[in-house]
């Protein structure tokens, strides 16, 4: 139920943040992600971790990332 889902989110915040970033990035760049994108996702979530994975920080870091801008 909802309580179990909340507990799961709290226990595995990093994992859920990476999944969210991956889905958001894939949507924004309009392509399937490649294995090389995993490093960018890792960097994005590391930066967002400083802000407790707040949605605003996740979106900001995706938009500011080289993966989004195509400059890598």
Short mmCIF file of N, CA and C in Angstrom, two decimals:
data_model
loop_
_atom_site.label_atom_id
_atom_site.label_comp_id
_atom_site.label_asym_id
_atom_site.label_seq_id
_atom_site.Cartn_x
_atom_site.Cartn_y
_atom_site.Cartn_z
N UNK A 1 0.81 -1.18 0.00
CA UNK A 1 0.00 0.00 0.00
C UNK A 1 0.86 1.26 0.00
N UNK A 2 0.23 2.36 0.25
CA UNK A 2 0.90 3.66 0.24
C UNK A 2 1.99 3.75 1.31
N UNK A 3 1.72 3.17 2.45
CA UNK A 3 2.70 3.20 3.54
C UNK A 3 3.96 2.43 3.17
N UNK A 4 3.78 1.27 2.56
CA UNK A 4 4.92 0.46 2.12
C UNK A 4 5.72 1.19 1.04
N UNK A 5 5.00 1.85 0.14
CA UNK A 5 5.67 2.60 -0.92
C UNK A 5 6.50 3.73 -0.33
N UNK A 6 5.94 4.44 0.62
CA UNK A 6 6.66 5.53 1.29
C UNK A 6 7.91 4.99 1.97
N UNK A 7 7.79 3.87 2.68
CA UNK A 7 8.95 3.26 3.35
C UNK A 7 10.02 2.88 2.33
N UNK A 8 9.59 2.34 1.19
CA UNK A 8 10.53 1.96 0.14
C UNK A 8 11.26 3.18 -0.40
N UNK A 9 10.52 4.28 -0.62
CA UNK A 9 11.15 5.51 -1.10
C UNK A 9 12.20 6.03 -0.13
N UNK A 10 11.87 5.98 1.14
CA UNK A 10 12.79 6.50 2.14
C UNK A 10 14.04 5.63 2.27
N UNK A 11 13.90 4.34 2.08
CA UNK A 11 15.04 3.43 2.21
C UNK A 11 15.95 3.47 0.99
N UNK A 12 15.39 3.72 -0.18
CA UNK A 12 16.17 3.64 -1.41
C UNK A 12 16.06 4.92 -2.23
N UNK A 13 16.20 6.04 -1.57
CA UNK A 13 16.05 7.35 -2.22
C UNK A 13 16.99 7.50 -3.40
N UNK A 14 18.23 7.10 -3.25
CA UNK A 14 19.21 7.25 -4.33
C UNK A 14 18.78 6.47 -5.56
N UNK A 15 18.33 5.26 -5.35
CA UNK A 15 17.90 4.42 -6.47
C UNK A 15 16.72 5.05 -7.21
N UNK A 16 15.73 5.54 -6.48
CA UNK A 16 14.58 6.16 -7.10
C UNK A 16 14.97 7.46 -7.80
N UNK A 17 15.87 8.21 -7.22
CA UNK A 17 16.33 9.46 -7.84
C UNK A 17 17.01 9.17 -9.18
N UNK A 18 17.85 8.15 -9.21
CA UNK A 18 18.53 7.78 -10.46
C UNK A 18 17.53 7.34 -11.52
N UNK A 19 16.54 6.57 -11.11
CA UNK A 19 15.51 6.13 -12.06
C UNK A 19 14.73 7.32 -12.60
N UNK A 20 14.36 8.25 -11.71
CA UNK A 20 13.62 9.44 -12.14
C UNK A 20 14.46 10.26 -13.11
N UNK A 21 15.72 10.49 -12.76
CA UNK A 21 16.62 11.27 -13.63
C UNK A 21 16.76 10.59 -14.99
N UNK A 22 16.91 9.29 -14.99
CA UNK A 22 17.02 8.56 -16.26
C UNK A 22 15.79 8.74 -17.14
N UNK A 23 14.62 8.62 -16.55
CA UNK A 23 13.38 8.80 -17.31
C UNK A 23 13.23 10.23 -17.79
N UNK A 24 13.53 11.19 -16.93
CA UNK A 24 13.42 12.60 -17.31
C UNK A 24 14.41 12.93 -18.42
N UNK A 25 15.62 12.49 -18.29
CA UNK A 25 16.64 12.76 -19.30
C UNK A 25 16.26 12.13 -20.64
N UNK A 26 15.79 10.91 -20.60
CA UNK A 26 15.38 10.23 -21.83
C UNK A 26 14.26 11.01 -22.52
N UNK A 27 13.31 11.49 -21.74
CA UNK A 27 12.20 12.27 -22.30
C UNK A 27 12.72 13.58 -22.90
N UNK A 28 13.59 14.27 -22.17
CA UNK A 28 14.05 15.59 -22.61
C UNK A 28 14.96 15.53 -23.84
N UNK A 29 15.77 14.50 -23.95
CA UNK A 29 16.68 14.41 -25.11
C UNK A 29 16.06 13.62 -26.26
N UNK A 30 14.89 13.08 -26.03
CA UNK A 30 14.12 12.37 -27.08
C UNK A 30 14.91 11.24 -27.73
N UNK A 31 15.56 10.46 -26.90
CA UNK A 31 16.28 9.28 -27.40
C UNK A 31 16.42 8.27 -26.27
N UNK A 32 16.69 7.05 -26.66
CA UNK A 32 16.97 6.03 -25.66
C UNK A 32 18.34 6.32 -25.07
N UNK A 33 18.47 6.10 -23.79
CA UNK A 33 19.76 6.33 -23.15
C UNK A 33 20.70 5.18 -23.43
N UNK A 34 21.98 5.50 -23.45
CA UNK A 34 23.02 4.51 -23.71
C UNK A 34 23.78 4.24 -22.42
N UNK A 35 24.54 3.17 -22.38
CA UNK A 35 25.32 2.89 -21.17
C UNK A 35 26.19 4.07 -20.73
N UNK A 36 26.70 4.83 -21.66
CA UNK A 36 27.55 5.97 -21.33
C UNK A 36 26.77 7.04 -20.56
N UNK A 37 25.46 7.08 -20.71
CA UNK A 37 24.63 8.06 -20.01
C UNK A 37 24.58 7.79 -18.51
N UNK A 38 24.89 6.58 -18.10
CA UNK A 38 24.81 6.24 -16.67
C UNK A 38 25.77 7.08 -15.84
N UNK A 39 26.91 7.44 -16.40
CA UNK A 39 27.86 8.30 -15.68
C UNK A 39 27.25 9.69 -15.46
N UNK A 40 26.59 10.22 -16.47
CA UNK A 40 25.93 11.51 -16.33
C UNK A 40 24.81 11.47 -15.30
N UNK A 41 24.06 10.39 -15.29
CA UNK A 41 22.98 10.22 -14.31
C UNK A 41 23.57 10.16 -12.90
N UNK A 42 24.68 9.49 -12.77
CA UNK A 42 25.36 9.40 -11.46
C UNK A 42 25.79 10.79 -10.98
N UNK A 43 26.37 11.57 -11.87
CA UNK A 43 26.81 12.92 -11.50
C UNK A 43 25.63 13.82 -11.13
N UNK A 44 24.54 13.69 -11.88
CA UNK A 44 23.35 14.49 -11.61
C UNK A 44 22.80 14.16 -10.23
N UNK A 45 22.69 12.89 -9.91
CA UNK A 45 22.12 12.51 -8.61
C UNK A 45 23.06 12.86 -7.46
N UNK A 46 24.37 12.82 -7.70
CA UNK A 46 25.32 13.23 -6.66
C UNK A 46 25.11 14.69 -6.29
N UNK A 47 24.91 15.54 -7.31
CA UNK A 47 24.69 16.96 -7.05
C UNK A 47 23.34 17.18 -6.37
N UNK A 48 22.33 16.47 -6.81
CA UNK A 48 20.98 16.62 -6.23
C UNK A 48 20.93 16.08 -4.80
N UNK A 49 21.80 15.14 -4.48
CA UNK A 49 21.86 14.59 -3.12
C UNK A 49 22.13 15.70 -2.10
N UNK A 50 22.90 16.70 -2.49
CA UNK A 50 23.21 17.83 -1.60
C UNK A 50 21.96 18.60 -1.19
N UNK A 51 20.90 18.47 -1.99
CA UNK A 51 19.64 19.16 -1.73
C UNK A 51 18.53 18.17 -1.37
N UNK A 52 18.94 17.03 -0.83
CA UNK A 52 18.00 15.98 -0.40
C UNK A 52 17.09 15.51 -1.52
N UNK A 53 17.60 15.49 -2.72
CA UNK A 53 16.87 14.99 -3.89
C UNK A 53 15.54 15.71 -4.13
N UNK A 54 15.48 16.96 -3.77
CA UNK A 54 14.25 17.71 -4.03
C UNK A 54 14.01 17.75 -5.54
N UNK A 55 12.76 17.71 -5.93
CA UNK A 55 12.40 17.68 -7.34
C UNK A 55 13.05 18.82 -8.10
N UNK A 56 13.03 20.01 -7.52
CA UNK A 56 13.63 21.18 -8.16
C UNK A 56 15.12 20.94 -8.44
N UNK A 57 15.83 20.35 -7.50
CA UNK A 57 17.26 20.12 -7.70
C UNK A 57 17.50 19.04 -8.75
N UNK A 58 16.67 18.02 -8.79
CA UNK A 58 16.82 16.98 -9.81
C UNK A 58 16.61 17.55 -11.21
N UNK A 59 15.54 18.32 -11.38
CA UNK A 59 15.26 18.91 -12.69
C UNK A 59 16.36 19.90 -13.07
N UNK A 60 16.77 20.74 -12.14
CA UNK A 60 17.82 21.73 -12.41
C UNK A 60 19.11 21.04 -12.87
N UNK A 61 19.52 20.00 -12.16
CA UNK A 61 20.76 19.32 -12.51
C UNK A 61 20.67 18.61 -13.85
N UNK A 62 19.50 18.10 -14.19
CA UNK A 62 19.33 17.47 -15.51
C UNK A 62 19.48 18.53 -16.60
N UNK A 63 18.81 19.66 -16.43
CA UNK A 63 18.85 20.70 -17.45
C UNK A 63 20.24 21.31 -17.59
N UNK A 64 20.98 21.39 -16.50
CA UNK A 64 22.33 21.95 -16.55
C UNK A 64 23.39 20.94 -16.98
N UNK A 65 23.03 19.69 -17.10
CA UNK A 65 24.00 18.63 -17.39
C UNK A 65 24.45 18.64 -18.85
N UNK A 66 25.69 18.20 -19.07
CA UNK A 66 26.18 18.06 -20.45
C UNK A 66 25.34 17.06 -21.25
N UNK A 67 24.77 16.08 -20.57
CA UNK A 67 23.94 15.10 -21.28
C UNK A 67 22.73 15.77 -21.93
N UNK A 68 22.18 16.77 -21.26
CA UNK A 68 21.02 17.48 -21.80
C UNK A 68 21.42 18.46 -22.88
N UNK A 69 22.50 19.18 -22.66
CA UNK A 69 22.91 20.21 -23.61
C UNK A 69 23.63 19.62 -24.82
N UNK A 70 24.04 18.37 -24.73
CA UNK A 70 24.74 17.73 -25.84
C UNK A 70 26.21 18.09 -25.91
N UNK A 71 26.71 18.76 -24.89
CA UNK A 71 28.12 19.14 -24.84
C UNK A 71 28.84 18.18 -23.89
N UNK A 72 29.48 17.19 -24.46
CA UNK A 72 30.20 16.23 -23.60
C UNK A 72 31.58 15.99 -24.14
#
